[in-house]
mmCIF file of C-alpha atoms and ligand atoms in Angstrom:
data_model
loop_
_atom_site.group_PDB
_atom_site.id
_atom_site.type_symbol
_atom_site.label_atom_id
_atom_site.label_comp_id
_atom_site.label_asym_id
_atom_site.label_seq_id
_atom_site.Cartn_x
_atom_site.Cartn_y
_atom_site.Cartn_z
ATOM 1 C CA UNK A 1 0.000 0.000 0.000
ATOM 2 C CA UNK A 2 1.161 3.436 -0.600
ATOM 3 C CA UNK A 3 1.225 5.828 1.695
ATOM 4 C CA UNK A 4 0.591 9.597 0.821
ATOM 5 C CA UNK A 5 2.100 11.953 3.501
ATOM 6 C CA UNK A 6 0.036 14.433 4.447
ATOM 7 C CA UNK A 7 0.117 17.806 2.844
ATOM 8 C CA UNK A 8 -1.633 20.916 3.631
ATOM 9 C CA UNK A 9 -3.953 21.878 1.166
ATOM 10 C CA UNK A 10 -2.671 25.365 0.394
ATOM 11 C CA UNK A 11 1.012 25.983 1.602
ATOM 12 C CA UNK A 12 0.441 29.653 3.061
ATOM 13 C CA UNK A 13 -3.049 29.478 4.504
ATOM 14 C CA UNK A 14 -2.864 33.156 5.996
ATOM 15 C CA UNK A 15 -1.447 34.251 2.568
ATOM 16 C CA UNK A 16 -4.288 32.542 0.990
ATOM 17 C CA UNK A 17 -7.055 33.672 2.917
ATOM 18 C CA UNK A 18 -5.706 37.570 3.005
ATOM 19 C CA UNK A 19 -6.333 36.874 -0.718
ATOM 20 C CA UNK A 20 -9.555 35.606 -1.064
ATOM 21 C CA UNK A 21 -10.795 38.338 1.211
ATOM 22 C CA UNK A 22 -9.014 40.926 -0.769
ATOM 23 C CA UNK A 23 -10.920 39.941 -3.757
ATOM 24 C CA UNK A 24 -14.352 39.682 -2.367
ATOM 25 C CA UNK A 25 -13.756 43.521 -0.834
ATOM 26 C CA UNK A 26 -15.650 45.293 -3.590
ATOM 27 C CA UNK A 27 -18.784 43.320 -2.325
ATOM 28 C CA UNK A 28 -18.272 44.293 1.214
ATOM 29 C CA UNK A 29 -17.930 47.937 0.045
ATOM 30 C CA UNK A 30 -20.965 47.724 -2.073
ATOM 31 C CA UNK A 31 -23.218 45.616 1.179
ATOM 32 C CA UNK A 32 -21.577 48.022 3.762
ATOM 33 C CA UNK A 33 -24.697 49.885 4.870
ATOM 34 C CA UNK A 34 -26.962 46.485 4.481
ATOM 35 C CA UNK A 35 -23.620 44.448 6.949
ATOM 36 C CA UNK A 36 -24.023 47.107 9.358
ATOM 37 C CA UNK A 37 -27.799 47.210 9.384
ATOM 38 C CA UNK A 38 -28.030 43.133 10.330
ATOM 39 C CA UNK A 39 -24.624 43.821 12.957
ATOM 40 C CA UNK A 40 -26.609 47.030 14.444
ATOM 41 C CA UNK A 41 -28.139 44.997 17.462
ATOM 42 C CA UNK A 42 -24.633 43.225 17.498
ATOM 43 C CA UNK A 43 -22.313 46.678 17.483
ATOM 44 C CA UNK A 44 -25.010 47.975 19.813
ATOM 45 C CA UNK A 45 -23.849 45.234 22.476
ATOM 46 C CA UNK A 46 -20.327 45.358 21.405
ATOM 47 C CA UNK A 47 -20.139 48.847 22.415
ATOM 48 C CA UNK A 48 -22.253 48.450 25.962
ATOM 49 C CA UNK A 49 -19.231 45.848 26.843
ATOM 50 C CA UNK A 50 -16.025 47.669 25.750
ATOM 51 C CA UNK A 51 -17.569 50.482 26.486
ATOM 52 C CA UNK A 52 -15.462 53.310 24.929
ATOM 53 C CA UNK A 53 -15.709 57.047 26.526
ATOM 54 C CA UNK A 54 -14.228 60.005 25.489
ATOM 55 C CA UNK A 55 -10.577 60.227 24.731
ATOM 56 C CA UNK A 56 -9.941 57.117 24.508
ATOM 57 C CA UNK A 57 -8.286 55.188 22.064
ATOM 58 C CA UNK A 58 -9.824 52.393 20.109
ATOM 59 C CA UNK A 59 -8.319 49.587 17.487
ATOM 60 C CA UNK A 60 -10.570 47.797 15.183
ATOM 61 C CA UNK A 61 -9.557 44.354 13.872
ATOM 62 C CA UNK A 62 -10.817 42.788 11.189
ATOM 63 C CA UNK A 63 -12.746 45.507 10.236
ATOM 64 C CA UNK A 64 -13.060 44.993 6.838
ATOM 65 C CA UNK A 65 -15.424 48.317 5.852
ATOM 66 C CA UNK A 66 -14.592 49.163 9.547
ATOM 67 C CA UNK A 67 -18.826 49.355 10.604
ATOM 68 C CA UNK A 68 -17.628 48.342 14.974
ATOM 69 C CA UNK A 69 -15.039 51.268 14.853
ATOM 70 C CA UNK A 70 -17.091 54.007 12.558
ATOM 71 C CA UNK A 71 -19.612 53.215 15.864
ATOM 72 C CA UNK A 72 -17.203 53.567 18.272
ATOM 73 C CA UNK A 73 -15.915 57.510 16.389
ATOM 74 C CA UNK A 74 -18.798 59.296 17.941
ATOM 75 C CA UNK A 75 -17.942 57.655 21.712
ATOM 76 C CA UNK A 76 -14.322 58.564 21.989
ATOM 77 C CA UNK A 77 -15.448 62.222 20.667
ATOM 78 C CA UNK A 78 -12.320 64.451 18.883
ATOM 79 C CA UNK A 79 -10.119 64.043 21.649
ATOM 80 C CA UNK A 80 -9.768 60.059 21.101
ATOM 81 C CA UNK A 81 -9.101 58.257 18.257
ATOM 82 C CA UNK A 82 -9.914 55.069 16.561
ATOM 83 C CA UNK A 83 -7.861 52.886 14.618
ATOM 84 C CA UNK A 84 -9.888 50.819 11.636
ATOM 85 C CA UNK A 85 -7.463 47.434 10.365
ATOM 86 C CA UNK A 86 -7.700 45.104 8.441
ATOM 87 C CA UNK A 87 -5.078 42.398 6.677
ATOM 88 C CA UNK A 88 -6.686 43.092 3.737
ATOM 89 C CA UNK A 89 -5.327 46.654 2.450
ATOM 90 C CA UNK A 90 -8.462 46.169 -0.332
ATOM 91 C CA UNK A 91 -10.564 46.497 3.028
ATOM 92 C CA UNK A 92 -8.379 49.569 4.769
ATOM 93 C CA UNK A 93 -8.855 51.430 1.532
ATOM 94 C CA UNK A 94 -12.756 50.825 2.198
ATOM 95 C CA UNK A 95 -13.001 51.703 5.496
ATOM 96 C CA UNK A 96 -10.734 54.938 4.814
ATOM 97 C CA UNK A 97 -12.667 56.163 1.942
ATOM 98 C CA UNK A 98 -16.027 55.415 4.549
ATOM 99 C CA UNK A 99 -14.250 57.274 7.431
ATOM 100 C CA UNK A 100 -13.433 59.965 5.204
ATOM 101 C CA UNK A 101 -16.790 60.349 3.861
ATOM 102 C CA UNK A 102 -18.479 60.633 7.343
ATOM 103 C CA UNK A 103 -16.211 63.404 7.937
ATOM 104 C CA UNK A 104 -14.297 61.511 11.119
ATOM 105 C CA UNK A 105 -11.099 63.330 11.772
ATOM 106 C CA UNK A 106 -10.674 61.054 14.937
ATOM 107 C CA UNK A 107 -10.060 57.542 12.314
ATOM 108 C CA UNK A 108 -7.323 56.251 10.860
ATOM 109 C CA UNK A 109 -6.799 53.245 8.817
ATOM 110 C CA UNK A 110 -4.473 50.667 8.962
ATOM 111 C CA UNK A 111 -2.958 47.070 7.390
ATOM 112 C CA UNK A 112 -2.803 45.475 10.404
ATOM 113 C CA UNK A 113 -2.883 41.519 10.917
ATOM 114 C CA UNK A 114 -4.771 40.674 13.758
ATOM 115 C CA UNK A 115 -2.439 37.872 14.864
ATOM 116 C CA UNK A 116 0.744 39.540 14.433
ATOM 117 C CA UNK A 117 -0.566 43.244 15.490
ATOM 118 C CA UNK A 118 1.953 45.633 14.702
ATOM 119 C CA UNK A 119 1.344 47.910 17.653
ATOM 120 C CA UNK A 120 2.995 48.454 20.737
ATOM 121 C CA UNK A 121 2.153 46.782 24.042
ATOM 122 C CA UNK A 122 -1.181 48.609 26.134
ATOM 123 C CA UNK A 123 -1.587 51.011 23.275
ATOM 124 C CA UNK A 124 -5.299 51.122 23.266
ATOM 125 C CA UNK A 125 -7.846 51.391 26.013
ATOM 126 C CA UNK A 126 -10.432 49.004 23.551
ATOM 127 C CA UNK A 127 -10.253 46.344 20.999
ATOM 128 C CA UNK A 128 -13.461 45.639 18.672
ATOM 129 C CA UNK A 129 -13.311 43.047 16.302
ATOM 130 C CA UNK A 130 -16.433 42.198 14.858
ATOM 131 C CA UNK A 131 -17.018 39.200 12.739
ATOM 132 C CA UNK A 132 -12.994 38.359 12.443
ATOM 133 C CA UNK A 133 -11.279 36.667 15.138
ATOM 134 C CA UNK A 134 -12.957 33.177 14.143
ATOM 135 C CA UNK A 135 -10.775 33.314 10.904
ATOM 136 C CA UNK A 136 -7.591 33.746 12.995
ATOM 137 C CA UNK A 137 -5.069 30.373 12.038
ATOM 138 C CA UNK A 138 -4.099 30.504 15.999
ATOM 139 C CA UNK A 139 -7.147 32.156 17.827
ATOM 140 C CA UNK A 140 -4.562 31.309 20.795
ATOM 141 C CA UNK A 141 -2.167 34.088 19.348
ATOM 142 C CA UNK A 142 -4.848 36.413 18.005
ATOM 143 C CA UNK A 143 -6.256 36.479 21.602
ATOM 144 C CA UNK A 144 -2.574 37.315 23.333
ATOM 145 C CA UNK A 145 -2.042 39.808 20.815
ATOM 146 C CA UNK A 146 -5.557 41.847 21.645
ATOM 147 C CA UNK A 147 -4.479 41.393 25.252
ATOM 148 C CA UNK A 148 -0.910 42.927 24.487
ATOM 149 C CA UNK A 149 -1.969 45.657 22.783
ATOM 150 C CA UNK A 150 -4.753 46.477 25.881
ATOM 151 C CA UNK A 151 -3.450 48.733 28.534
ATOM 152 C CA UNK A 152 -4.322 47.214 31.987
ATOM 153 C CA UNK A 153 -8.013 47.646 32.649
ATOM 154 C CA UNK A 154 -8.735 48.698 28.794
ATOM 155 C CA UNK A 155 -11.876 46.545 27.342
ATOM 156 C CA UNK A 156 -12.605 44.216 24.413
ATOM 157 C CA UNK A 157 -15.549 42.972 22.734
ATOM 158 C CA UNK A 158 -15.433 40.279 19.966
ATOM 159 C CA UNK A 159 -18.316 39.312 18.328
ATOM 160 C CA UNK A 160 -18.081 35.995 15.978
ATOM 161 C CA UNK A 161 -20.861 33.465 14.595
ATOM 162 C CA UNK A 162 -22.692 30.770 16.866
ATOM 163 C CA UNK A 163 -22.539 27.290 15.682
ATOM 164 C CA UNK A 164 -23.394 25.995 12.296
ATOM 165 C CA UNK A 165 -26.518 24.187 13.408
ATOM 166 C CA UNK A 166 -27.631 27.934 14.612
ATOM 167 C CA UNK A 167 -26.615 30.145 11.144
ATOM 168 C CA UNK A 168 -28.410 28.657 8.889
ATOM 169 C CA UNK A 169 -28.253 31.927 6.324
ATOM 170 C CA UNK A 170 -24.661 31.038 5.559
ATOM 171 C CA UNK A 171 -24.611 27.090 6.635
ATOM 172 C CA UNK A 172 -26.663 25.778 4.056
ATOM 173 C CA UNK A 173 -24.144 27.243 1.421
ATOM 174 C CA UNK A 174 -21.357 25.527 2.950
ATOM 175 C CA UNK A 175 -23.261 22.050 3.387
ATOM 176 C CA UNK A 176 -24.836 22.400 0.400
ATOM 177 C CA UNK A 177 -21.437 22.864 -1.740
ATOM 178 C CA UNK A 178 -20.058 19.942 0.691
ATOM 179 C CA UNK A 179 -22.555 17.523 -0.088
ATOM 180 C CA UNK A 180 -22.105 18.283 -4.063
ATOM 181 C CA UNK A 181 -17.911 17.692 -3.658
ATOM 182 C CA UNK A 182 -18.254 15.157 -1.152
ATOM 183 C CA UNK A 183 -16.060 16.613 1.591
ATOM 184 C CA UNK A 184 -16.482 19.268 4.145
ATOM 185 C CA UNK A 185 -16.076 22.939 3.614
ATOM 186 C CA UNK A 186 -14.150 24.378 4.745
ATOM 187 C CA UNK A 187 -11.571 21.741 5.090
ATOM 188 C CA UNK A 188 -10.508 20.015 8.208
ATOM 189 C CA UNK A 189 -7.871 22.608 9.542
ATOM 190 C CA UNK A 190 -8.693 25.875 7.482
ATOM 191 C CA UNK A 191 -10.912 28.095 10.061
ATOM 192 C CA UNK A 192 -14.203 28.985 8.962
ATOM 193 C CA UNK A 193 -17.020 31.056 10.157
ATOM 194 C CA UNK A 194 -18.150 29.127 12.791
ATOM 195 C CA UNK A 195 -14.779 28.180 13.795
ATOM 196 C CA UNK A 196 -15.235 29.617 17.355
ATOM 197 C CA UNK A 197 -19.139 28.969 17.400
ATOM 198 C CA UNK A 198 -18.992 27.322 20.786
ATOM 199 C CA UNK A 199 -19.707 29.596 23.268
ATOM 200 C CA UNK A 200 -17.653 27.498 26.617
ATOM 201 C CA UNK A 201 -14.879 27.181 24.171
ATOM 202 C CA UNK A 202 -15.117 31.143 23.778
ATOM 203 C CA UNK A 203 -15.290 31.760 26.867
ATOM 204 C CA UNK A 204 -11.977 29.326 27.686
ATOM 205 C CA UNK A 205 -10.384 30.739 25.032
ATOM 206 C CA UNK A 206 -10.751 34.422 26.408
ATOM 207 C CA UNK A 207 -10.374 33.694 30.050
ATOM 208 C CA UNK A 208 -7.140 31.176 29.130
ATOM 209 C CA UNK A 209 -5.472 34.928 27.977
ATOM 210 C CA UNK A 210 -5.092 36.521 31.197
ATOM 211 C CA UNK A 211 -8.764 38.379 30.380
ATOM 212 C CA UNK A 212 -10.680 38.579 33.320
ATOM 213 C CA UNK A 213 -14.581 39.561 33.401
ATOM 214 C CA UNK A 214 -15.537 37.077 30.282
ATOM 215 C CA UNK A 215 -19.352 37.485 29.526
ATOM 216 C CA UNK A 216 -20.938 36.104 26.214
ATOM 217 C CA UNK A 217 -24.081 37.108 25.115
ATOM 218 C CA UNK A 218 -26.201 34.982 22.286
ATOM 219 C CA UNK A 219 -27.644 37.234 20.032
ATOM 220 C CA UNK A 220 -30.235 36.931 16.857
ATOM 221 C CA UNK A 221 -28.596 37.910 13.749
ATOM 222 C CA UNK A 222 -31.238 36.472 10.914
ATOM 223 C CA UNK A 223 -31.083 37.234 7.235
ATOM 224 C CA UNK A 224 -34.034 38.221 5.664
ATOM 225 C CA UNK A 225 -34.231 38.111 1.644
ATOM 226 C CA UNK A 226 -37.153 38.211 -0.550
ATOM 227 C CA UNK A 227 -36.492 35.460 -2.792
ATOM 228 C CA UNK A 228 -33.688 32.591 -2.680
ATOM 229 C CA UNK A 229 -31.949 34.366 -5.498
ATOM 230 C CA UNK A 230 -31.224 37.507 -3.660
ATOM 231 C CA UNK A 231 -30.137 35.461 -0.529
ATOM 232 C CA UNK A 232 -27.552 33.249 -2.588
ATOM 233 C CA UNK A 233 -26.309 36.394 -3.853
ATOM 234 C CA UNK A 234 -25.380 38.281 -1.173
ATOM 235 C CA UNK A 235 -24.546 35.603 1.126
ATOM 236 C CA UNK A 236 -21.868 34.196 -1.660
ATOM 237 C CA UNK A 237 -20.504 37.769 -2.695
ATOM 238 C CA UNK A 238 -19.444 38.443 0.569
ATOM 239 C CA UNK A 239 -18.220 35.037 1.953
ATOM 240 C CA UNK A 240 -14.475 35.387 0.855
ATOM 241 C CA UNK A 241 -13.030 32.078 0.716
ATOM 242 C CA UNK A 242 -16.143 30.466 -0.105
ATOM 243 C CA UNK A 243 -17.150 33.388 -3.067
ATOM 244 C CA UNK A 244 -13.934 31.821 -5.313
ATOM 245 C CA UNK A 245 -14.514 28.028 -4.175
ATOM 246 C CA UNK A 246 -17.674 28.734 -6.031
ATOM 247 C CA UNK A 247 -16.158 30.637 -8.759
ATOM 248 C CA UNK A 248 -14.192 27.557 -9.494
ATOM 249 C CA UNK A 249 -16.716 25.090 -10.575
ATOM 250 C CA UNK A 250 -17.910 24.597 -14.093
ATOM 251 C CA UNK A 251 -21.446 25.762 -14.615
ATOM 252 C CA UNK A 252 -23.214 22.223 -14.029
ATOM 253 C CA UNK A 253 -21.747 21.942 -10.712
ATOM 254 C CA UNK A 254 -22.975 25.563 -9.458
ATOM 255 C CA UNK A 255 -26.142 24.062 -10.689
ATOM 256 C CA UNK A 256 -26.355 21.445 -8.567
ATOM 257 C CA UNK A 257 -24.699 22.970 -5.735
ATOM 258 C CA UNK A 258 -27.713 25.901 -5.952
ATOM 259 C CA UNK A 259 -30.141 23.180 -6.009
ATOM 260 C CA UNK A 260 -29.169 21.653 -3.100
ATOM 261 C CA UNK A 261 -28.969 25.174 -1.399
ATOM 262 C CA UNK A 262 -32.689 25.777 -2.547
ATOM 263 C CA UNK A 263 -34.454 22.740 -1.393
ATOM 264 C CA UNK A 264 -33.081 23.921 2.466
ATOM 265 C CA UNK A 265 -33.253 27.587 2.404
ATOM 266 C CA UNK A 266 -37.237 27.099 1.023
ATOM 267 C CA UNK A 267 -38.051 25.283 4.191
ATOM 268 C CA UNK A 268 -37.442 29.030 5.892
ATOM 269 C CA UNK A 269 -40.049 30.535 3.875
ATOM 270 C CA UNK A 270 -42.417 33.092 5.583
ATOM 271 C CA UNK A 271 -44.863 35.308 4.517
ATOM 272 C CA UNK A 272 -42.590 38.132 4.124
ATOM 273 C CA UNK A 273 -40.084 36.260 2.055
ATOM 274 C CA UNK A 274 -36.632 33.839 3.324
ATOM 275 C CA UNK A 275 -35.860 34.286 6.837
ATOM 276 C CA UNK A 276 -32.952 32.361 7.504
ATOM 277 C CA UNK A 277 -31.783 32.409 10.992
ATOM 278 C CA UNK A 278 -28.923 33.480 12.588
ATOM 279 C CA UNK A 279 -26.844 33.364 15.786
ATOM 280 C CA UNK A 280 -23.486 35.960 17.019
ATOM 281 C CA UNK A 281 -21.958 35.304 20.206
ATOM 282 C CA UNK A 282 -20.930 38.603 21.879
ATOM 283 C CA UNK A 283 -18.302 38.466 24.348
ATOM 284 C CA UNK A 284 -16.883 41.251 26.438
ATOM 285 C CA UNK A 285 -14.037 41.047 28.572
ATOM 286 C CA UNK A 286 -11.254 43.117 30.749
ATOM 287 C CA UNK A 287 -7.236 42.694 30.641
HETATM 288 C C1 SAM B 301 -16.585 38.533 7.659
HETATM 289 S S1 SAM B 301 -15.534 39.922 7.345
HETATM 290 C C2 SAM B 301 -16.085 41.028 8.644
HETATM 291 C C3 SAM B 301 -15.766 42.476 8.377
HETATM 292 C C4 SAM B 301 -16.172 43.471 9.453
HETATM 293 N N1 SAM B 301 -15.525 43.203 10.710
HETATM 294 C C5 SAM B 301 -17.662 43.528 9.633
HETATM 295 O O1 SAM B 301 -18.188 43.022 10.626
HETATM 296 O O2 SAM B 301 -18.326 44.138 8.782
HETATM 297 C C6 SAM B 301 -14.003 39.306 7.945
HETATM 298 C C7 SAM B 301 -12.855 40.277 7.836
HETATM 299 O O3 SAM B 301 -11.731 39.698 8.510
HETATM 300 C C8 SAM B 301 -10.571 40.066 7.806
HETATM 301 N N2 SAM B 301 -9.489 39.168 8.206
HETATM 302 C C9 SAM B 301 -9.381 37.851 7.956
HETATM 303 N N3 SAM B 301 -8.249 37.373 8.509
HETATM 304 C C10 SAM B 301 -7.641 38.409 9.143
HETATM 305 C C11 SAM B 301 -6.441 38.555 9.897
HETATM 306 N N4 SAM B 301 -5.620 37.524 10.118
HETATM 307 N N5 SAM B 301 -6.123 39.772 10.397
HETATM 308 C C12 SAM B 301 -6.934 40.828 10.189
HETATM 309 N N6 SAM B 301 -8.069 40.765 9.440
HETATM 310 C C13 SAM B 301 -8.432 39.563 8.946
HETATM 311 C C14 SAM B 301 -10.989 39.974 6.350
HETATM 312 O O4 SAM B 301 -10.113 40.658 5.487
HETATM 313 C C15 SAM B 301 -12.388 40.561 6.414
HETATM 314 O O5 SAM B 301 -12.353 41.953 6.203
#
């Protein structure tokens, strides 16, 4: 028998995923208002638990059209600032051009990797990362590295999705394109969007980083659409690494892989079109 030695599927997976996002960042300029709108309830809470006040100093992570941090401008007032990054520099440019348009001279935009944060130690009295940490390689790291970059006392609140069983707006993509290719996506070992969907394991993974104060909050985040086309749209334009998965198969396949995806998302048919439900955990804690 021969034996094939394991290889990872792409040789760079941060490389690769900085990628895929970076090409999916024209649809997360274009959904900005509509991402914001479905996170308000989320951002709300966010902001209750870090808490910003004025003159402080805020960093954004993986803020890809930076919607947490544009929030948090109005809190720290002119005498604080807020820092929008990304790893994307597509998604800085976004969040820039979005700062710049709401006429925030307190924001600044950065490249910024949220596992390797190039910022010195207790530089910020918050960190906000919204709908990011879950992609981290080493949620281990990205969690000492919001901690470092905390001053003692200074706040953070991470929001990222509940489990897969509870989002079924962007779930029943990823089965559905699973069940067509016969394996799981995404694949064993490349983080996906419900990579930290268990709220104890949130909770240990906070409290394991010296943060003290852990609370996690389960909030509804459902998409509504008015037809299944409109939902497959958006859902797929935004989800980076799943958007070129997609983009990769010949026309038959997307065919099947949408039909699959329709029988499911039909079951959540209401009155007033698809609602598809959704889950966030919301987790606030103190260094
Ligand atoms: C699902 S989007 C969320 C964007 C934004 N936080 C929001 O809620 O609207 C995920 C974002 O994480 C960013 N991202 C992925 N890996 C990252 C990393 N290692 N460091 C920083 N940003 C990262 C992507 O570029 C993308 O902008």
């Amino acid at each position: 028998m021969t034996t094939v030695p394991h290889e990872p599927l792409v040789p760079d997976v941060r490389a690769h995923l900085r990628n895929l996002w970076g090409q999916v960042a024209g649809s997360w300029a274009d959904h900005a208002a509509f991402v914001d709108a479905r996170h308000a309830a989320v951002t709300t809470r966010m902001l209750e638990l870090a808490a910003p006040a004025p003159g402080e100093r805020v960093l954004e992570l993986a803020c890809g059209p930076g919607g947490a941090g544009l929030a948090a401008a109005a809190r720290v007032g002119p005498a604080g600032a807020v820092v929008l990054s990304d790893v994307t520099p597509e998604m800085v440019a976004i969040a820039a051009a979005r700062a710049a348009a709401l006429g925030l001279p307190n924001v600044s935009a950065r490249p910024l990797d949220l596992e390797a944060v190039d910022e010195p130690d207790g530089s910020y009295d918050v960190v906000l990362c919204r709908d990011g940490l879950q992609f981290a390689t080493d949620p281990v790291r990205a969690v000492a590295e919001i901690v470092r970059v905390l001053r003692p006392g200074g706040r953070t609140a991470v929001a990222v999705w509940g489990s897969r069983e509870r989002n079924p707006w962007l779930g029943l993509v990823l089965d559905a394109l699973g069940e067509h290719i016969g394996r799981p996506t995404p694949p064993p070992g490349i983080p996906g969007p419900f990579s930290l969907g268990d709220d104890e394991e949130l909770r240990r993974l906070l409290a394991g980083e010296r943060l003290a104060a852990v609370t996690i909050d389960e909030l509804p985040v459902p998409l509504r659409a008015p037809s299944f086309e409109r939902w497959w749209a958006m859902t797929t334009a935004l989800a980076g690494p799943l958007q070129m998965v997609l983009a990769g198969l010949d026309p038959d396949d997307l065919l099947a892989v949408q039909a699959i995806a329709r029988r499911c998302a039909l079951s959540y048919t209401t009155p007033d079109g698809l609602v598809l439900p959704g889950v966030a955990l919301v987790a606030g804690a103190r260094r």
